[in-house]
Amino acid sequence: MHPQASEITPRALVENRRQALQHLLLGAGTLATPWAIGQTQALGKLPALAHKPSQVPGAQALDKPSAYQDATGYNNFYEFGTDKSDPAANAHTLKTTPWTVDIEGLVKKPGRWALEDLMALGAMEERIYRLRCVEGWSMVIPWVGFSLAELIRKVEPLGSAKFVEFVSLADPKTMPFVGSRMLQWPYTEGLRLDEALHPLTLLAFGMYGEVLPKQNGAPLRLVVPWKYGFKSAKSIVKIRFTEKQPATAWNQAAPQEYGFYSNVNPAVDHPRWSQASERRLGEDGLLAKRRKTLPFNGYEAQVASLYTGMDLKKYY
Ligand SMILES: Nc1nc2c(c(=O)[nH]1)N[C@H]1C(S)=C(S)[C@@H](COP(=O)(O)O)O[C@H]1N2
Ligand SMILES: [Mo]
């Protein structure tokens, strides 16, 4: 379970701040960024990932990043269970080395990439993005990675390529819920090629200055900040370029609930609940108010032009 804000006593806060300062002095992690000084939890003690701040418009969120403990303790990663606490408890079995990513389909340069070669392809940047789950909670995470576009340009899509499909690992030996009837496995997602090429679409290898924790989709995942969280596939092993719109795991499971586009849209309710507001992780005390959900999750200025002329109620 992730801690309720109401459970954090003033004394615990002081204690945590003291620990954070100790970390800073010991040089662990990358606590030297301004937002991190106020972190109330220690970071994950995972290997640090060198990066610079991003210049991409929209990548410098105004909201304060969520506590590391919330971002890593309250997750959806159905390969490891359906409770929010399951991925943190179970994902330790995921084996992230060696790791390869296959580039397939309509590209001039298909092939298998070793993780290390992929990571060396672009300059690592820190991008502070909101991520909103379709279930009505959200968080703000300082991701580390680079635009997916850098990889796409390298593999040279053919003129016939119109969509990009992302395939997550599905290893029943290390992922206890692969095989459950929740979803069809492997977990798959997809974007239109122009969405995949948008500079905000991030190939993420880290967060909070460190490599990704397993429960957050190590060793690499997508982050598409203007879409509901399920579009951001974790632990990717295959990227396929297609002419036709690919099937996606959630769309196959419940097509009337999870469309292909799934842009965050407070005006389009989920069939079973409103999407007008959201609960920010770490702000769930009794008195905390829900936040109004923003169109395109707050990235309207950057991405709305991708959808001009489209009826986003029909293409939800
Ligand atoms: N492979 C895979 N990717 C996935 C999921 C999943 O179950 N399996 N869950 C999605 C959902 S519903 C959300 S909200 C985000 C959550 O990312 P986070 O755990 O880093 O917050 O991951 C998405 N990517
Ligand atoms: Mo989600």
XYZ file of N, CA, C and O in Angstrom, residues 311-316:
24
model
N -13.075 13.959 -34.865
C -14.089 13.973 -33.810
C -13.565 13.107 -32.649
O -13.619 11.885 -32.705
N -13.067 13.782 -31.603
C -12.412 13.031 -30.518
C -13.414 12.343 -29.589
O -13.016 11.663 -28.641
N -14.728 12.544 -29.841
C -15.718 11.743 -29.113
C -15.881 10.392 -29.797
O -16.096 9.377 -29.144
N -15.772 10.422 -31.119
C -15.870 9.180 -31.877
C -14.549 8.414 -31.775
O -14.525 7.207 -31.539
N -13.454 9.152 -31.956
C -12.135 8.527 -31.847
C -11.600 8.731 -30.444
O -10.698 9.525 -30.225
N -12.229 8.047 -29.465
C -11.820 8.221 -28.065
C -10.663 7.316 -27.735
O -10.260 6.489 -28.540
